[in-house]
Amino acid sequence: MAPSLRDLQLTRVAGAGADDDAGDLEDVRLLDSYEDGDRFSRIEEGMRRVQVSISGMTCAACSNSVEAALKSVNGVLRASVALLQNKADVVFDQSLVKDEDIKNAIEDAGFEAEILPEPSNSGTKPHGTLLGQFTIGGMTCAACVNSVEGILRNLPGVKRAVVALATSLGEVEYDPTVISKDDIVNAIEDAGFEAALVQSSEQDKIILGVAGIYSEMDVQLLEGILSHFKGVRQFRFDRTSKEVEVIFDPEVVSSRSVVDGIEGESNGQFKLNVTSPYARMTSRDVEEASNMFRLFTSSLFLSIPVFLIRVVCPHIPLVYSLLLWRCGPFQMGDWLKWVLVSLVQFVVGKRFYIAAARALRNGSTNMDVLVALGTSASYFYSVCALLYGAVTGFWSPTYFETSAMLITFVLLGKYLECLAKGKTSDAIKKLVELAPATAVLLVKDKGGKCIEEREIDALLIQPGDILKVLPGAKLPADGVVVWGSSYVNESMVTGESVPVSKEVNSSVIGGTINLHGALHVQATKVGGDAVLSQIISLVETAQMSKAPIQKFADFVASIFVPTVVVLALLTLLGWYVGGAIGAYPEEWLPANGNYFVFALMFSISVVVIACPCALGLATPTAVMVATGVGANNGVLIKGGDALERAQMIKYVIFDKTGTLTQGKATVTTAKVFAAMDRGEFLRLVASAEASSEHPLGKAIVEYARHFHFFDEPSATKDADNNSKDSISGWLFDVLEFSALPGRGIHCFIHGKHVLVGNRKLITESGISIPSNVENFLIELEESAKTGILVAYDNNLVGILGVADPLKREAAVVVEGLGKMGVTTVMVTGDNWRTARAVAKELGIQDVRAEVMPAGKAEVVRSFQKGGGLVAMVGDGINDSPALAAADVGMAIGAGTDIAIEAADYVLMRNNLEDVITAIDLSRKTFSRIRWNYVFAMGYNVVAIPIAAGVLYPSLGIKLPPWAAGACMALSSVTVVCSSLLLRRYKKPRLTTILEITVE
């Protein structure tokens, strides 16, 4: 199953400052319970997303044609075609459409298509569970849906079940060791509905390069091995590429077992390596550029003699006399030009005719139609002129060189486009290169003793594998250190240059570099679930997306070619009729020419010089470069539409805790107001909070532990992983613990009621707050600290003051945004006094305090109603509704997965400077896009009239068709190179942020 955006999750970055404290610290509560992240899914249940490689597209009209063909397929929900990447992203209803239908629709539109392999999903679900999709017939209403969901969720081994009425599909996550897919089908049918398995994540696919095949006997041996391989469902061997595609059942066999089995059964004759989907796409791009260069050089080799015959040879008497030698009805020079240009026109230029025929067959027009029309006009006119001369003896000039040079220049332009487009995708290539090729697997016996070290392909790593990582080597997978200590350079993923210390139980990210000591790492996330894979997926998805401004270009491209053809016909008619009525002198005509020939040359120039490619490339090239630049600077952008909105942001709303603050709560004050010593008070509070998962609770336990045992904070950095047994020696037994979201916690200790929380919790419980306690609480809040009240046996016994330091760059970023014309707002669930104190320190004028999680989205909407686009910056689960509601959501990269899913921008470095980077990059990108449109539109607005000859009567300026072809070839390259200038982008530094002014 293709990964949807809801499957994209970024692991918290170790050492980023909010590893264990990413939740909201306000209101002294646990993180709110929340539904599954599916509410932020951008793909409906029962839908499938595939990416398709498309060959033969040359301009925006081609991509529009493919997009229209896909959208016309019944069951296709969305289809987006990326001209630069030669790919389509299609979302469709699996009950109505199959992969082959998508491929056939594209091929029927006249292009070649290939469904791209999906990233491995082996890591997208908790280890040991599978995801299956089932068709469910007989459902007629929401009650049926609830009934089926209830039945599925009550089945043993089923972790999650979601049923969609509209698509008659159910998605079930289950443990195959407890329940099988057949059991699920039977349970649905027993309830009176029809059911069948559509697909499951248990069916996986792998593409293997096979070395050691030299004959048909070897092929038969390979196919024989796979035919008898248990768990292999299908396979297909490509004799050209020597790659075998294997679809297998992971419930029965793993990808590594498939590789080991083939190599073992062949007695070592076959050596297999896993082919990365990204490597296949890169090789396809290189092949396209290589093919275009080959066509260009062939056309150039054949066109140069034609050009020499026309321009140089007349000045060399001996050679010219040979060319004038008559051979049959024509001169030798005419024969040579006809043969050479025919090869260029119909052999080298065959692709233009094929592509033009495809477009016309599907009722669309593109750049290939213009090229085929222009070259055919000059070629067939020249042939007709020769035949007419042979019959009548009146020899008109021929323009064979126009056709040849035109095709040569067009192919040169296409080759340069391939090179330039390759540059725009450098970010993806660099990210792919970060992934290690191999890994050292430690094979251990049942006693845990290492019995073997073996090198395996990194794509064959499985969750649970123990991997050995030597100093200087790349971490082969996301995982946890189980032995050793070292420092790891994570800058290629997080952007942070300072190496991060790694010890036992520390998390590591695949692709980062181990600097010093050797490590043993247990792989936890592989395939599509790894951080690096998710970053690549995010960047790819963003690069394939279309910014709203591109709709204008797509519309212009769709009517561009017909408009140009009409203009060319009007040019032909105008000059021909003008000559016939004597509107211009005969001296303007070429030697032995006539009015039709004179008019035809202007008409061909109009057809040739017009270029819709530049319009189609103006936006996607800039978006591709910008998303790559953003990724290199730690800012992941999820789409061109996000870029377009971000450059118009008027308000930025910051969540306080974990966003403006460091998200690391520390207890700064502990005051007792009862006949209880401080040690006993802290022991009481720590006992109550020991069961809490809230960051404040952990901070209190850590403070109390330090008070009793003088532990350093570093010694308790893994306190949240400590078991109750490790602290039972000094904490009281707790009964009936319960978290009260938005207020605090309560429990019973020694049979007496204990409350730990905010003012609201205490007053709701009927406990009065003495004036001296209230004054102390106000003093804490006015100093930007959160006061936590503690009640024992219905009496207020003390207060804890908790501080969450501001990030060092927060105040400067707020001021910098103001310089950029952006108004900053702070929203928090904390009390007004604390909120105002923090806002005053930051220089934020607009504060919204005591806001519950759902209320944050309402704050966003209130600013939207006031006018202007709103950005929300947050990190916690409770920020997700606001991130989704905002025009632009920016999630702190070290925050929670749900927040990241809901956002449009992911700030990987957990640094607020990147908010300014995101807005500044968006503004510069759209400034570049506007310039691209100026270049593209300006080129056509200026070039077409010149090609039509408007300057010829007054200035004698005209463009011969071959020169018009050269101009056309360079126009789209100019736009692409303009976009590539974004690669020089440098993000604003803290020292220069305050110098930013609104223009």
Short mmCIF file of N, CA and C in Angstrom, two decimals, residues 466-563:
data_model
loop_
_atom_site.label_atom_id
_atom_site.label_comp_id
_atom_site.label_asym_id
_atom_site.label_seq_id
_atom_site.Cartn_x
_atom_site.Cartn_y
_atom_site.Cartn_z
N ILE A 466 20.45 -6.21 14.97
CA ILE A 466 21.53 -5.55 15.69
C ILE A 466 22.63 -5.25 14.68
N LEU A 467 23.00 -3.99 14.55
CA LEU A 467 23.95 -3.55 13.54
C LEU A 467 25.19 -2.96 14.19
N LYS A 468 26.34 -3.27 13.63
CA LYS A 468 27.60 -2.74 14.13
C LYS A 468 27.99 -1.52 13.30
N VAL A 469 28.29 -0.41 13.97
CA VAL A 469 28.63 0.84 13.27
C VAL A 469 30.00 1.28 13.75
N LEU A 470 30.97 1.28 12.84
CA LEU A 470 32.33 1.66 13.17
C LEU A 470 32.50 3.17 13.11
N PRO A 471 33.53 3.73 13.77
CA PRO A 471 33.77 5.19 13.69
C PRO A 471 33.96 5.62 12.23
N GLY A 472 33.33 6.73 11.87
CA GLY A 472 33.43 7.25 10.52
C GLY A 472 32.39 6.70 9.57
N ALA A 473 31.63 5.69 10.01
CA ALA A 473 30.62 5.08 9.14
C ALA A 473 29.26 5.75 9.36
N LYS A 474 28.40 5.60 8.37
CA LYS A 474 27.04 6.12 8.48
C LYS A 474 26.16 5.15 9.28
N LEU A 475 25.25 5.71 10.06
CA LEU A 475 24.27 4.88 10.75
C LEU A 475 23.36 4.26 9.69
N PRO A 476 23.24 2.95 9.63
CA PRO A 476 22.49 2.32 8.53
C PRO A 476 20.98 2.39 8.66
N ALA A 477 20.46 2.69 9.85
CA ALA A 477 19.01 2.72 10.04
C ALA A 477 18.69 3.50 11.30
N ASP A 478 17.43 3.92 11.41
CA ASP A 478 16.97 4.51 12.66
C ASP A 478 16.94 3.42 13.72
N GLY A 479 17.37 3.75 14.91
CA GLY A 479 17.37 2.73 15.94
C GLY A 479 17.76 3.24 17.30
N VAL A 480 18.12 2.32 18.17
CA VAL A 480 18.49 2.62 19.55
C VAL A 480 19.84 1.97 19.84
N VAL A 481 20.72 2.71 20.49
CA VAL A 481 22.04 2.18 20.85
C VAL A 481 21.87 1.15 21.96
N VAL A 482 22.42 -0.05 21.73
CA VAL A 482 22.34 -1.11 22.74
C VAL A 482 23.71 -1.41 23.35
N TRP A 483 24.76 -0.87 22.72
CA TRP A 483 26.11 -1.04 23.28
C TRP A 483 27.01 0.05 22.73
N GLY A 484 27.89 0.56 23.61
CA GLY A 484 28.88 1.54 23.19
C GLY A 484 28.44 2.97 23.42
N SER A 485 29.37 3.89 23.18
CA SER A 485 29.09 5.32 23.30
C SER A 485 29.93 6.05 22.26
N SER A 486 29.40 7.17 21.78
CA SER A 486 30.09 7.91 20.73
C SER A 486 29.42 9.27 20.58
N TYR A 487 29.94 10.05 19.63
CA TYR A 487 29.30 11.29 19.20
C TYR A 487 28.89 11.12 17.74
N VAL A 488 27.70 11.61 17.42
CA VAL A 488 27.15 11.44 16.07
C VAL A 488 26.89 12.80 15.45
N ASN A 489 27.32 12.97 14.21
CA ASN A 489 27.06 14.20 13.45
C ASN A 489 25.70 14.07 12.78
N GLU A 490 24.72 14.82 13.25
CA GLU A 490 23.36 14.75 12.71
C GLU A 490 23.02 15.95 11.84
N SER A 491 24.04 16.72 11.45
CA SER A 491 23.79 17.97 10.73
C SER A 491 23.11 17.74 9.39
N MET A 492 23.38 16.62 8.73
CA MET A 492 22.78 16.38 7.43
C MET A 492 21.27 16.19 7.51
N VAL A 493 20.76 15.87 8.70
CA VAL A 493 19.32 15.69 8.88
C VAL A 493 18.70 16.85 9.63
N THR A 494 19.35 17.27 10.73
CA THR A 494 18.76 18.29 11.60
C THR A 494 19.26 19.69 11.31
N GLY A 495 20.42 19.81 10.66
CA GLY A 495 21.00 21.13 10.42
C GLY A 495 21.85 21.62 11.57
N GLU A 496 21.85 20.90 12.69
CA GLU A 496 22.66 21.29 13.84
C GLU A 496 24.09 20.79 13.66
N SER A 497 25.07 21.68 13.77
CA SER A 497 26.45 21.32 13.49
C SER A 497 27.14 20.66 14.68
N VAL A 498 26.63 20.85 15.89
CA VAL A 498 27.28 20.30 17.08
C VAL A 498 27.00 18.80 17.18
N PRO A 499 28.05 17.96 17.27
CA PRO A 499 27.84 16.51 17.40
C PRO A 499 27.02 16.19 18.65
N VAL A 500 26.24 15.14 18.57
CA VAL A 500 25.33 14.75 19.65
C VAL A 500 25.88 13.50 20.32
N SER A 501 25.95 13.54 21.65
CA SER A 501 26.43 12.39 22.41
C SER A 501 25.41 11.25 22.36
N LYS A 502 25.91 10.04 22.13
CA LYS A 502 25.04 8.87 22.08
C LYS A 502 25.57 7.81 23.03
N GLU A 503 24.68 7.32 23.89
CA GLU A 503 25.02 6.26 24.82
C GLU A 503 23.94 5.18 24.72
N VAL A 504 24.03 4.19 25.57
CA VAL A 504 23.02 3.12 25.56
C VAL A 504 21.63 3.72 25.78
N ASN A 505 20.67 3.28 25.00
CA ASN A 505 19.27 3.73 25.00
C ASN A 505 19.06 5.04 24.25
N SER A 506 20.13 5.65 23.70
CA SER A 506 19.96 6.85 22.89
C SER A 506 19.42 6.46 21.51
N SER A 507 18.57 7.32 20.96
CA SER A 507 18.05 7.06 19.62
C SER A 507 19.00 7.65 18.58
N VAL A 508 19.09 7.01 17.43
CA VAL A 508 19.95 7.47 16.35
C VAL A 508 19.14 7.49 15.06
N ILE A 509 19.64 8.29 14.11
CA ILE A 509 18.93 8.49 12.84
C ILE A 509 19.77 7.92 11.71
N GLY A 510 19.17 7.14 10.86
CA GLY A 510 19.86 6.57 9.72
C GLY A 510 20.40 7.64 8.79
N GLY A 511 21.62 7.46 8.31
CA GLY A 511 22.24 8.42 7.41
C GLY A 511 23.17 9.38 8.11
N THR A 512 23.07 9.50 9.43
CA THR A 512 23.98 10.36 10.19
C THR A 512 25.31 9.62 10.37
N ILE A 513 26.34 10.35 10.78
CA ILE A 513 27.70 9.80 10.79
C ILE A 513 28.20 9.59 12.22
N ASN A 514 28.66 8.38 12.49
CA ASN A 514 29.27 8.05 13.77
C ASN A 514 30.70 8.58 13.78
N LEU A 515 31.03 9.42 14.75
CA LEU A 515 32.32 10.11 14.72
C LEU A 515 33.43 9.39 15.46
N HIS A 516 33.15 8.78 16.60
CA HIS A 516 34.25 8.29 17.44
C HIS A 516 34.15 6.79 17.73
N GLY A 517 33.51 6.43 18.82
CA GLY A 517 33.51 5.03 19.24
C GLY A 517 32.59 4.16 18.41
N ALA A 518 32.84 2.83 18.50
CA ALA A 518 31.98 1.86 17.82
C ALA A 518 30.65 1.75 18.56
N LEU A 519 29.58 1.49 17.82
CA LEU A 519 28.25 1.36 18.39
C LEU A 519 27.59 0.09 17.89
N HIS A 520 26.75 -0.50 18.75
CA HIS A 520 25.84 -1.54 18.32
C HIS A 520 24.43 -0.94 18.40
N VAL A 521 23.74 -0.96 17.28
CA VAL A 521 22.44 -0.29 17.19
C VAL A 521 21.37 -1.30 16.82
N GLN A 522 20.28 -1.27 17.56
CA GLN A 522 19.13 -2.11 17.22
C GLN A 522 18.19 -1.30 16.33
N ALA A 523 17.96 -1.79 15.11
CA ALA A 523 17.11 -1.08 14.16
C ALA A 523 15.67 -1.08 14.64
N THR A 524 15.04 0.09 14.61
CA THR A 524 13.64 0.22 15.02
C THR A 524 12.74 0.65 13.87
N LYS A 525 13.28 1.50 12.99
CA LYS A 525 12.48 1.99 11.87
C LYS A 525 13.28 1.82 10.58
N VAL A 526 12.67 1.16 9.62
CA VAL A 526 13.34 0.93 8.34
C VAL A 526 12.37 1.28 7.21
N GLY A 527 12.89 1.26 5.99
CA GLY A 527 12.03 1.51 4.84
C GLY A 527 11.39 2.88 4.88
N GLY A 528 10.11 2.93 4.54
CA GLY A 528 9.39 4.20 4.44
C GLY A 528 9.17 4.89 5.77
N ASP A 529 9.40 4.18 6.89
CA ASP A 529 9.16 4.79 8.20
C ASP A 529 10.39 5.48 8.76
N ALA A 530 11.55 5.31 8.11
CA ALA A 530 12.78 5.93 8.59
C ALA A 530 12.72 7.44 8.37
N VAL A 531 13.41 8.17 9.24
CA VAL A 531 13.38 9.63 9.17
C VAL A 531 13.83 10.13 7.80
N LEU A 532 14.96 9.60 7.31
CA LEU A 532 15.49 10.06 6.03
C LEU A 532 14.51 9.79 4.90
N SER A 533 13.87 8.62 4.91
CA SER A 533 12.88 8.30 3.88
C SER A 533 11.69 9.24 3.94
N GLN A 534 11.30 9.60 5.15
CA GLN A 534 10.16 10.51 5.30
C GLN A 534 10.51 11.91 4.80
N ILE A 535 11.74 12.35 5.06
CA ILE A 535 12.18 13.65 4.56
C ILE A 535 12.17 13.64 3.04
N ILE A 536 12.69 12.58 2.44
CA ILE A 536 12.70 12.47 0.98
C ILE A 536 11.27 12.48 0.44
N SER A 537 10.37 11.75 1.11
CA SER A 537 8.98 11.71 0.67
C SER A 537 8.33 13.08 0.76
N LEU A 538 8.61 13.81 1.86
CA LEU A 538 8.07 15.14 2.01
C LEU A 538 8.55 16.07 0.90
N VAL A 539 9.86 16.03 0.62
CA VAL A 539 10.41 16.90 -0.41
C VAL A 539 9.86 16.53 -1.78
N GLU A 540 9.77 15.22 -2.06
CA GLU A 540 9.23 14.78 -3.34
C GLU A 540 7.78 15.22 -3.51
N THR A 541 6.99 15.02 -2.47
CA THR A 541 5.58 15.42 -2.53
C THR A 541 5.45 16.91 -2.77
N ALA A 542 6.29 17.70 -2.08
CA ALA A 542 6.25 19.15 -2.26
C ALA A 542 6.64 19.54 -3.67
N GLN A 543 7.66 18.88 -4.21
CA GLN A 543 8.13 19.23 -5.55
C GLN A 543 7.11 18.87 -6.62
N MET A 544 6.30 17.87 -6.36
CA MET A 544 5.30 17.48 -7.34
C MET A 544 4.02 18.30 -7.23
N SER A 545 3.88 19.03 -6.13
CA SER A 545 2.64 19.79 -5.94
C SER A 545 2.63 21.03 -6.84
N LYS A 546 1.44 21.53 -7.07
CA LYS A 546 1.28 22.71 -7.91
C LYS A 546 0.82 23.89 -7.06
N ALA A 547 1.51 24.99 -7.20
CA ALA A 547 1.08 26.21 -6.54
C ALA A 547 -0.14 26.77 -7.28
N PRO A 548 -1.07 27.41 -6.57
CA PRO A 548 -2.26 27.97 -7.24
C PRO A 548 -1.92 28.88 -8.41
N ILE A 549 -0.80 29.60 -8.32
CA ILE A 549 -0.44 30.51 -9.40
C ILE A 549 -0.17 29.77 -10.71
N GLN A 550 0.12 28.47 -10.59
CA GLN A 550 0.42 27.70 -11.79
C GLN A 550 -0.84 27.41 -12.61
N LYS A 551 -2.00 27.52 -11.98
CA LYS A 551 -3.24 27.31 -12.73
C LYS A 551 -3.35 28.29 -13.89
N PHE A 552 -2.87 29.51 -13.67
CA PHE A 552 -2.88 30.51 -14.74
C PHE A 552 -2.00 30.05 -15.90
N ALA A 553 -0.80 29.56 -15.56
CA ALA A 553 0.11 29.09 -16.61
C ALA A 553 -0.47 27.90 -17.35
N ASP A 554 -1.12 26.98 -16.61
CA ASP A 554 -1.72 25.81 -17.25
C ASP A 554 -2.83 26.23 -18.21
N PHE A 555 -3.61 27.23 -17.80
CA PHE A 555 -4.68 27.71 -18.68
C PHE A 555 -4.11 28.33 -19.95
N VAL A 556 -3.08 29.17 -19.78
CA VAL A 556 -2.46 29.81 -20.95
C VAL A 556 -1.86 28.76 -21.87
N ALA A 557 -1.20 27.74 -21.26
CA ALA A 557 -0.58 26.69 -22.07
C ALA A 557 -1.61 25.91 -22.87
N SER A 558 -2.80 25.73 -22.28
CA SER A 558 -3.83 24.94 -22.96
C SER A 558 -4.37 25.63 -24.20
N ILE A 559 -4.32 26.97 -24.24
CA ILE A 559 -4.83 27.69 -25.43
C ILE A 559 -3.70 28.29 -26.26
N PHE A 560 -2.47 28.08 -25.80
CA PHE A 560 -1.34 28.74 -26.43
C PHE A 560 -1.12 28.28 -27.88
N VAL A 561 -1.01 26.96 -28.07
CA VAL A 561 -0.69 26.44 -29.40
C VAL A 561 -1.76 26.78 -30.42
N PRO A 562 -3.06 26.57 -30.14
CA PRO A 562 -4.07 26.99 -31.12
C PRO A 562 -3.98 28.47 -31.46
N THR A 563 -3.70 29.29 -30.44
CA THR A 563 -3.59 30.73 -30.68
C THR A 563 -2.42 31.04 -31.61
#
